[in-house]
PDB file of C-alpha atoms and ligand atoms in Angstrom:
ATOM      1  CA  MET A   1    -148.570-186.977  65.590  1.00 95.00           C
ATOM      2  CA  LEU A   2    -147.417-188.614  62.374  1.00 98.00           C
ATOM      3  CA  ARG A   3    -148.303-187.325  58.909  1.00 97.00           C
ATOM      4  CA  ARG A   4    -147.229-188.116  55.361  1.00 98.00           C
ATOM      5  CA  MET A   5    -143.913-186.741  54.149  1.00 98.00           C
ATOM      6  CA  GLU A   6    -143.842-184.240  51.276  1.00 98.00           C
ATOM      7  CA  MET A   7    -141.075-182.729  49.176  1.00 98.00           C
ATOM      8  CA  ALA A   8    -141.728-179.471  51.069  1.00 98.00           C
ATOM      9  CA  ASP A   9    -140.263-181.181  54.177  1.00 98.00           C
ATOM     10  CA  VAL A  10    -136.745-181.171  52.698  1.00 98.00           C
ATOM     11  CA  ASP A  11    -135.680-178.006  54.561  1.00 97.00           C
ATOM     12  CA  GLU A  12    -136.556-179.543  57.935  1.00 98.00           C
ATOM     13  CA  LEU A  13    -135.166-182.945  56.953  1.00 98.00           C
ATOM     14  CA  MET A  14    -131.867-181.195  56.204  1.00 98.00           C
ATOM     15  CA  ASP A  15    -131.696-180.152  59.884  1.00 98.00           C
ATOM     16  CA  ILE A  16    -131.265-183.880  60.615  1.00 98.00           C
ATOM     17  CA  PHE A  17    -129.350-184.941  57.507  1.00 98.00           C
ATOM     18  CA  SER A  18    -126.732-182.161  57.763  1.00 98.00           C
ATOM     19  CA  ASP A  19    -126.050-182.895  61.459  1.00 98.00           C
ATOM     20  CA  PRO A  20    -122.959-185.155  61.778  1.00 98.00           C
ATOM     21  CA  VAL A  21    -124.013-186.185  65.303  1.00 98.00           C
ATOM     22  CA  ALA A  22    -127.476-187.316  64.181  1.00 98.00           C
ATOM     23  CA  MET A  23    -125.951-189.068  61.142  1.00 98.00           C
ATOM     24  CA  ARG A  24    -123.126-190.716  63.081  1.00 98.00           C
ATOM     25  CA  TYR A  25    -124.436-194.245  62.454  1.00 98.00           C
ATOM     26  CA  TYR A  26    -125.237-193.598  58.799  1.00 96.00           C
ATOM     27  CA  PRO A  27    -122.664-193.500  55.986  1.00 95.00           C
ATOM     28  CA  GLY A  28    -122.502-189.719  56.405  1.00 96.00           C
ATOM     29  CA  THR A  29    -124.423-186.484  56.261  1.00 98.00           C
ATOM     30  CA  LYS A  30    -126.643-185.922  53.227  1.00 98.00           C
ATOM     31  CA  SER A  31    -126.648-183.145  50.652  1.00 98.00           C
ATOM     32  CA  ARG A  32    -129.890-181.437  49.722  1.00 98.00           C
ATOM     33  CA  GLN A  33    -130.014-183.528  46.542  1.00 98.00           C
ATOM     34  CA  GLU A  34    -129.632-186.727  48.579  1.00 98.00           C
ATOM     35  CA  ALA A  35    -132.398-185.526  50.906  1.00 98.00           C
ATOM     36  CA  GLU A  36    -134.671-184.960  47.884  1.00 98.00           C
ATOM     37  CA  GLU A  37    -133.851-188.496  46.673  1.00 98.00           C
ATOM     38  CA  TRP A  38    -134.715-189.760  50.171  1.00 98.00           C
ATOM     39  CA  VAL A  39    -138.154-188.087  49.973  1.00 98.00           C
ATOM     40  CA  LEU A  40    -138.713-189.563  46.487  1.00 98.00           C
ATOM     41  CA  ARG A  41    -137.944-193.058  47.895  1.00 98.00           C
ATOM     42  CA  VAL A  42    -140.412-192.445  50.727  1.00 98.00           C
ATOM     43  CA  LEU A  43    -143.101-191.338  48.252  1.00 98.00           C
ATOM     44  CA  ARG A  44    -142.409-194.441  46.125  1.00 98.00           C
ATOM     45  CA  SER A  45    -142.778-196.606  49.248  1.00 98.00           C
ATOM     46  CA  TYR A  46    -146.203-195.015  49.945  1.00 98.00           C
ATOM     47  CA  ARG A  47    -147.274-195.958  46.411  1.00 98.00           C
ATOM     48  CA  GLU A  48    -145.794-199.474  46.392  1.00 97.00           C
ATOM     49  CA  HIS A  49    -146.496-200.584  49.961  1.00 97.00           C
ATOM     50  CA  GLY A  50    -149.008-198.128  51.404  1.00 97.00           C
ATOM     51  CA  PHE A  51    -146.501-197.108  54.078  1.00 98.00           C
ATOM     52  CA  GLY A  52    -143.138-195.442  54.495  1.00 98.00           C
ATOM     53  CA  LEU A  53    -141.429-193.021  56.822  1.00 98.00           C
ATOM     54  CA  TRP A  54    -143.793-190.394  58.210  1.00 98.00           C
ATOM     55  CA  VAL A  55    -143.075-186.942  59.608  1.00 98.00           C
ATOM     56  CA  ALA A  56    -143.463-186.629  63.378  1.00 98.00           C
ATOM     57  CA  VAL A  57    -144.827-183.256  64.441  1.00 98.00           C
ATOM     58  CA  LEU A  58    -145.368-181.891  67.938  1.00 97.00           C
ATOM     59  CA  GLU A  59    -148.952-181.940  69.169  1.00 94.00           C
ATOM     60  CA  GLY A  60    -150.282-178.386  69.293  1.00 92.00           C
ATOM     61  CA  SER A  61    -147.592-176.419  67.479  1.00 94.00           C
ATOM     62  CA  GLY A  62    -147.269-178.874  64.598  1.00 93.00           C
ATOM     63  CA  GLU A  63    -143.514-178.258  64.663  1.00 96.00           C
ATOM     64  CA  PHE A  64    -141.394-180.751  62.687  1.00 98.00           C
ATOM     65  CA  ALA A  65    -139.635-183.016  65.199  1.00 98.00           C
ATOM     66  CA  GLY A  66    -138.384-185.917  63.111  1.00 98.00           C
ATOM     67  CA  GLN A  67    -139.374-188.919  61.077  1.00 98.00           C
ATOM     68  CA  CYS A  68    -140.556-192.373  62.030  1.00 98.00           C
ATOM     69  CA  GLY A  69    -142.169-195.118  60.025  1.00 98.00           C
ATOM     70  CA  LEU A  70    -141.879-198.382  58.159  1.00 98.00           C
ATOM     71  CA  THR A  71    -139.448-199.354  55.395  1.00 98.00           C
ATOM     72  CA  VAL A  72    -138.996-202.650  53.556  1.00 98.00           C
ATOM     73  CA  GLN A  73    -135.436-203.932  54.085  1.00 98.00           C
ATOM     74  CA  VAL A  74    -133.769-207.093  52.790  1.00 97.00           C
ATOM     75  CA  VAL A  75    -132.154-209.079  55.616  1.00 98.00           C
ATOM     76  CA  GLU A  76    -130.322-212.280  54.693  1.00 96.00           C
ATOM     77  CA  GLY A  77    -132.209-212.404  51.371  1.00 96.00           C
ATOM     78  CA  LYS A  78    -135.635-211.976  52.925  1.00 97.00           C
ATOM     79  CA  ASP A  79    -137.921-208.920  52.982  1.00 97.00           C
ATOM     80  CA  GLU A  80    -138.490-207.535  56.457  1.00 98.00           C
ATOM     81  CA  VAL A  81    -140.522-204.490  57.535  1.00 98.00           C
ATOM     82  CA  GLU A  82    -138.420-202.143  59.616  1.00 98.00           C
ATOM     83  CA  ILE A  83    -139.483-199.555  62.180  1.00 98.00           C
ATOM     84  CA  GLY A  84    -137.118-196.603  61.681  1.00 98.00           C
ATOM     85  CA  TYR A  85    -136.731-193.282  63.501  1.00 98.00           C
ATOM     86  CA  LEU A  86    -134.595-190.153  63.146  1.00 98.00           C
ATOM     87  CA  PHE A  87    -135.270-187.038  65.200  1.00 98.00           C
ATOM     88  CA  LEU A  88    -133.848-183.522  65.356  1.00 98.00           C
ATOM     89  CA  ARG A  89    -131.150-183.388  68.008  1.00 98.00           C
ATOM     90  CA  LYS A  90    -132.891-180.585  69.913  1.00 97.00           C
ATOM     91  CA  PHE A  91    -135.780-182.984  70.620  1.00 98.00           C
ATOM     92  CA  TRP A  92    -133.749-185.980  71.792  1.00 98.00           C
ATOM     93  CA  GLY A  93    -134.358-187.406  75.254  1.00 98.00           C
ATOM     94  CA  ARG A  94    -138.034-186.438  75.534  1.00 97.00           C
ATOM     95  CA  GLY A  95    -139.468-189.831  74.663  1.00 98.00           C
ATOM     96  CA  LEU A  96    -140.618-188.714  71.222  1.00 98.00           C
ATOM     97  CA  ALA A  97    -138.942-191.555  69.275  1.00 98.00           C
ATOM     98  CA  THR A  98    -140.404-194.125  71.667  1.00 98.00           C
ATOM     99  CA  GLU A  99    -143.904-192.633  71.401  1.00 98.00           C
ATOM    100  CA  ALA A 100    -143.743-192.489  67.597  1.00 98.00           C
ATOM    101  CA  ALA A 101    -142.255-195.981  67.241  1.00 98.00           C
ATOM    102  CA  ARG A 102    -144.983-197.468  69.457  1.00 98.00           C
ATOM    103  CA  ALA A 103    -147.649-195.910  67.232  1.00 98.00           C
ATOM    104  CA  VAL A 104    -145.859-197.226  64.128  1.00 98.00           C
ATOM    105  CA  ARG A 105    -145.564-200.716  65.680  1.00 98.00           C
ATOM    106  CA  ASP A 106    -149.314-200.763  66.428  1.00 98.00           C
ATOM    107  CA  HIS A 107    -150.125-199.539  62.906  1.00 98.00           C
ATOM    108  CA  GLY A 108    -147.906-202.264  61.414  1.00 98.00           C
ATOM    109  CA  PHE A 109    -149.592-205.000  63.434  1.00 98.00           C
ATOM    110  CA  ASN A 110    -153.187-203.838  63.721  1.00 97.00           C
ATOM    111  CA  THR A 111    -153.851-201.843  60.552  1.00 97.00           C
ATOM    112  CA  LEU A 112    -151.408-203.349  58.068  1.00 97.00           C
ATOM    113  CA  GLY A 113    -151.608-206.876  59.472  1.00 97.00           C
ATOM    114  CA  TYR A 114    -147.902-207.692  59.714  1.00 98.00           C
ATOM    115  CA  GLU A 115    -146.915-210.535  62.034  1.00 98.00           C
ATOM    116  CA  ARG A 116    -143.334-209.391  62.537  1.00 98.00           C
ATOM    117  CA  LEU A 117    -141.446-206.098  62.575  1.00 98.00           C
ATOM    118  CA  VAL A 118    -137.730-205.440  62.959  1.00 98.00           C
ATOM    119  CA  SER A 119    -135.297-202.611  63.598  1.00 98.00           C
ATOM    120  CA  LEU A 120    -131.795-202.710  62.113  1.00 98.00           C
ATOM    121  CA  ILE A 121    -129.399-200.915  64.421  1.00 98.00           C
ATOM    122  CA  ASP A 122    -125.653-200.245  64.544  1.00 98.00           C
ATOM    123  CA  PRO A 123    -124.373-201.983  67.708  1.00 98.00           C
ATOM    124  CA  GLY A 124    -122.890-198.698  68.952  1.00 98.00           C
ATOM    125  CA  ASN A 125    -126.181-196.786  68.650  1.00 98.00           C
ATOM    126  CA  LEU A 126    -127.231-197.227  72.269  1.00 98.00           C
ATOM    127  CA  ALA A 127    -130.054-194.660  72.178  1.00 98.00           C
ATOM    128  CA  SER A 128    -131.637-196.433  69.227  1.00 98.00           C
ATOM    129  CA  ARG A 129    -131.207-199.852  70.877  1.00 98.00           C
ATOM    130  CA  ARG A 130    -132.889-198.489  73.998  1.00 98.00           C
ATOM    131  CA  VAL A 131    -135.824-197.147  71.959  1.00 98.00           C
ATOM    132  CA  ALA A 132    -136.238-200.558  70.273  1.00 98.00           C
ATOM    133  CA  GLU A 133    -136.283-202.281  73.661  1.00 98.00           C
ATOM    134  CA  LYS A 134    -138.805-199.808  75.112  1.00 98.00           C
ATOM    135  CA  VAL A 135    -141.044-200.518  72.116  1.00 98.00           C
ATOM    136  CA  GLY A 136    -140.862-204.259  72.881  1.00 98.00           C
ATOM    137  CA  LEU A 137    -138.328-205.416  70.289  1.00 98.00           C
ATOM    138  CA  ARG A 138    -135.656-207.873  71.377  1.00 98.00           C
ATOM    139  CA  LEU A 139    -132.170-208.482  69.993  1.00 98.00           C
ATOM    140  CA  GLU A 140    -132.501-211.509  67.715  1.00 98.00           C
ATOM    141  CA  LYS A 141    -129.214-211.727  65.836  1.00 98.00           C
ATOM    142  CA  GLU A 142    -126.392-209.811  64.268  1.00 98.00           C
ATOM    143  CA  VAL A 143    -126.062-209.759  60.482  1.00 98.00           C
ATOM    144  CA  TRP A 144    -123.663-208.246  57.958  1.00 97.00           C
ATOM    145  CA  LYS A 145    -125.412-205.392  56.144  1.00 96.00           C
ATOM    146  CA  TRP A 146    -124.353-202.012  54.752  1.00 95.00           C
ATOM    147  CA  GLY A 147    -120.723-203.199  55.069  1.00 95.00           C
ATOM    148  CA  LYS A 148    -120.855-203.686  58.838  1.00 97.00           C
ATOM    149  CA  GLU A 149    -122.319-205.712  61.679  1.00 98.00           C
ATOM    150  CA  ILE A 150    -125.945-204.738  62.336  1.00 98.00           C
ATOM    151  CA  CYS A 151    -128.147-205.762  65.261  1.00 98.00           C
ATOM    152  CA  VAL A 152    -131.516-207.154  64.200  1.00 98.00           C
ATOM    153  CA  TYR A 153    -134.136-206.301  66.835  1.00 98.00           C
ATOM    154  CA  ALA A 154    -137.469-208.052  66.256  1.00 98.00           C
ATOM    155  CA  ILE A 155    -140.986-208.246  67.643  1.00 98.00           C
ATOM    156  CA  SER A 156    -143.810-210.629  66.752  1.00 98.00           C
ATOM    157  CA  LYS A 157    -147.479-209.742  66.967  1.00 94.00           C
ATOM    158  CA  ALA A 158    -148.181-212.756  69.181  1.00 78.00           C
ATOM    159  CA  ARG A 159    -145.662-211.620  71.758  1.00 59.00           C
TER     160      ARG A 159
HETATM  161  C1  COA B   1    -132.235-192.742  68.278  1.00 65.05           C
HETATM  162  C2  COA B   1    -133.126-191.517  68.434  1.00 65.05           C
HETATM  163  C3  COA B   1    -134.235-191.552  67.391  1.00 65.05           C
HETATM  164  C4  COA B   1    -133.746-191.521  69.829  1.00 65.05           C
HETATM  165  O1  COA B   1    -134.668-190.457  69.916  1.00 65.05           O
HETATM  166  P1  COA B   1    -135.223-189.904  71.315  1.00 65.05           P
HETATM  167  O2  COA B   1    -136.472-189.145  71.019  1.00 65.05           O
HETATM  168  O3  COA B   1    -134.126-189.216  72.052  1.00 65.05           O
HETATM  169  O4  COA B   1    -135.581-191.264  72.057  1.00 65.05           O
HETATM  170  P2  COA B   1    -136.373-191.441  73.453  1.00 65.05           P
HETATM  171  O5  COA B   1    -136.271-190.174  74.242  1.00 65.05           O
HETATM  172  O6  COA B   1    -137.726-191.978  73.141  1.00 65.05           O
HETATM  173  O7  COA B   1    -135.540-192.617  74.156  1.00 65.05           O
HETATM  174  C5  COA B   1    -134.135-192.611  74.167  1.00 65.05           C
HETATM  175  C6  COA B   1    -133.649-193.605  75.203  1.00 65.05           C
HETATM  176  O8  COA B   1    -132.270-193.870  74.947  1.00 65.05           O
HETATM  177  C7  COA B   1    -131.528-193.584  76.126  1.00 65.05           C
HETATM  178  N1  COA B   1    -130.221-193.134  75.697  1.00 65.05           N
HETATM  179  C8  COA B   1    -129.910-192.007  75.031  1.00 65.05           C
HETATM  180  N2  COA B   1    -128.584-191.964  74.809  1.00 65.05           N
HETATM  181  C9  COA B   1    -128.059-193.097  75.316  1.00 65.05           C
HETATM  182  C10 COA B   1    -126.755-193.647  75.396  1.00 65.05           C
HETATM  183  N3  COA B   1    -125.700-192.986  74.878  1.00 65.05           N
HETATM  184  N4  COA B   1    -126.587-194.837  76.023  1.00 65.05           N
HETATM  185  C11 COA B   1    -127.650-195.509  76.524  1.00 65.05           C
HETATM  186  N5  COA B   1    -128.917-195.053  76.479  1.00 65.05           N
HETATM  187  C12 COA B   1    -129.115-193.858  75.886  1.00 65.05           C
HETATM  188  C13 COA B   1    -132.341-192.532  76.834  1.00 65.05           C
HETATM  189  O9  COA B   1    -131.981-192.453  78.198  1.00 65.05           O
HETATM  190  C14 COA B   1    -133.744-193.090  76.618  1.00 65.05           C
HETATM  191  O10 COA B   1    -134.010-194.199  77.441  1.00 65.05           O
HETATM  192  P3  COA B   1    -134.844-194.071  78.848  1.00 65.05           P
HETATM  193  O11 COA B   1    -136.195-193.558  78.479  1.00 65.05           O
HETATM  194  O12 COA B   1    -134.845-195.443  79.378  1.00 65.05           O
HETATM  195  O13 COA B   1    -134.081-193.088  79.687  1.00 65.05           O
HETATM  196  C15 COA B   1    -132.331-190.200  68.267  1.00 65.05           C
HETATM  197  O14 COA B   1    -131.193-190.263  69.086  1.00 65.05           O
HETATM  198  C16 COA B   1    -131.897-189.948  66.829  1.00 65.05           C
HETATM  199  O15 COA B   1    -132.653-189.372  66.050  1.00 65.05           O
HETATM  200  N6  COA B   1    -130.658-190.354  66.484  1.00 65.05           N
HETATM  201  C17 COA B   1    -130.124-190.109  65.149  1.00 65.05           C
HETATM  202  C18 COA B   1    -130.765-191.021  64.110  1.00 65.05           C
HETATM  203  C19 COA B   1    -130.598-192.484  64.446  1.00 65.05           C
HETATM  204  O16 COA B   1    -129.506-192.938  64.800  1.00 65.05           O
HETATM  205  N7  COA B   1    -131.713-193.217  64.323  1.00 65.05           N
HETATM  206  C20 COA B   1    -131.734-194.637  64.583  1.00 65.05           C
HETATM  207  C21 COA B   1    -131.187-195.404  63.459  1.00 65.05           C
HETATM  208  S1  COA B   1    -131.245-197.175  63.787  1.00 65.05           S
END
């Protein structure tokens, strides 16, 4: 299940952000202050766009498993809406990212009315590329972003 993120989620978010393996394809691990800034950006996205990253919790226990949602990203000068996902390492390989990303894709198309969604993925991040493919996104192009080559996976509503 996905729910809104709150500042009180910082402790659990730090279990992802302080893990160098989980953050391997990001610029680095994050300090607690950077994690708080991350939550503030998510809350601003809720206000500005009506969406953002959400917290994924396990059905039943409600345990924090990760985050998945939508973020506006500029790609080659144009705004795109990205499906993003980051999960706690102990929950990897159970299909949780795929399940959450499918729900986010459907929300983006059916509730928010977007015609196109993307995922921006480091070419070496094979697990993330696999999730994008399972969710129906296809590799469209490679662009230069964040100081490196990035794969742009995309899906259109009329697929
Ligand atoms: C990417 C991430 C969200 C995937 O989460 P997950 O819950 O393990 O994903 P799922 O279980 O739904 O699916 C993972 C798929 O990748 C595959 N996979 C995992 N590691 C792989 C690898 N090294 N090479 C190829 N495929 C791999 C799995 O086998 C699975 O595919 P399958 O169902 O066909 O077997 C998780 O690894 C993560 O949080 N990584 C750190 C943050 C991150 O990099 N996020 C993406 C940024 S673009």
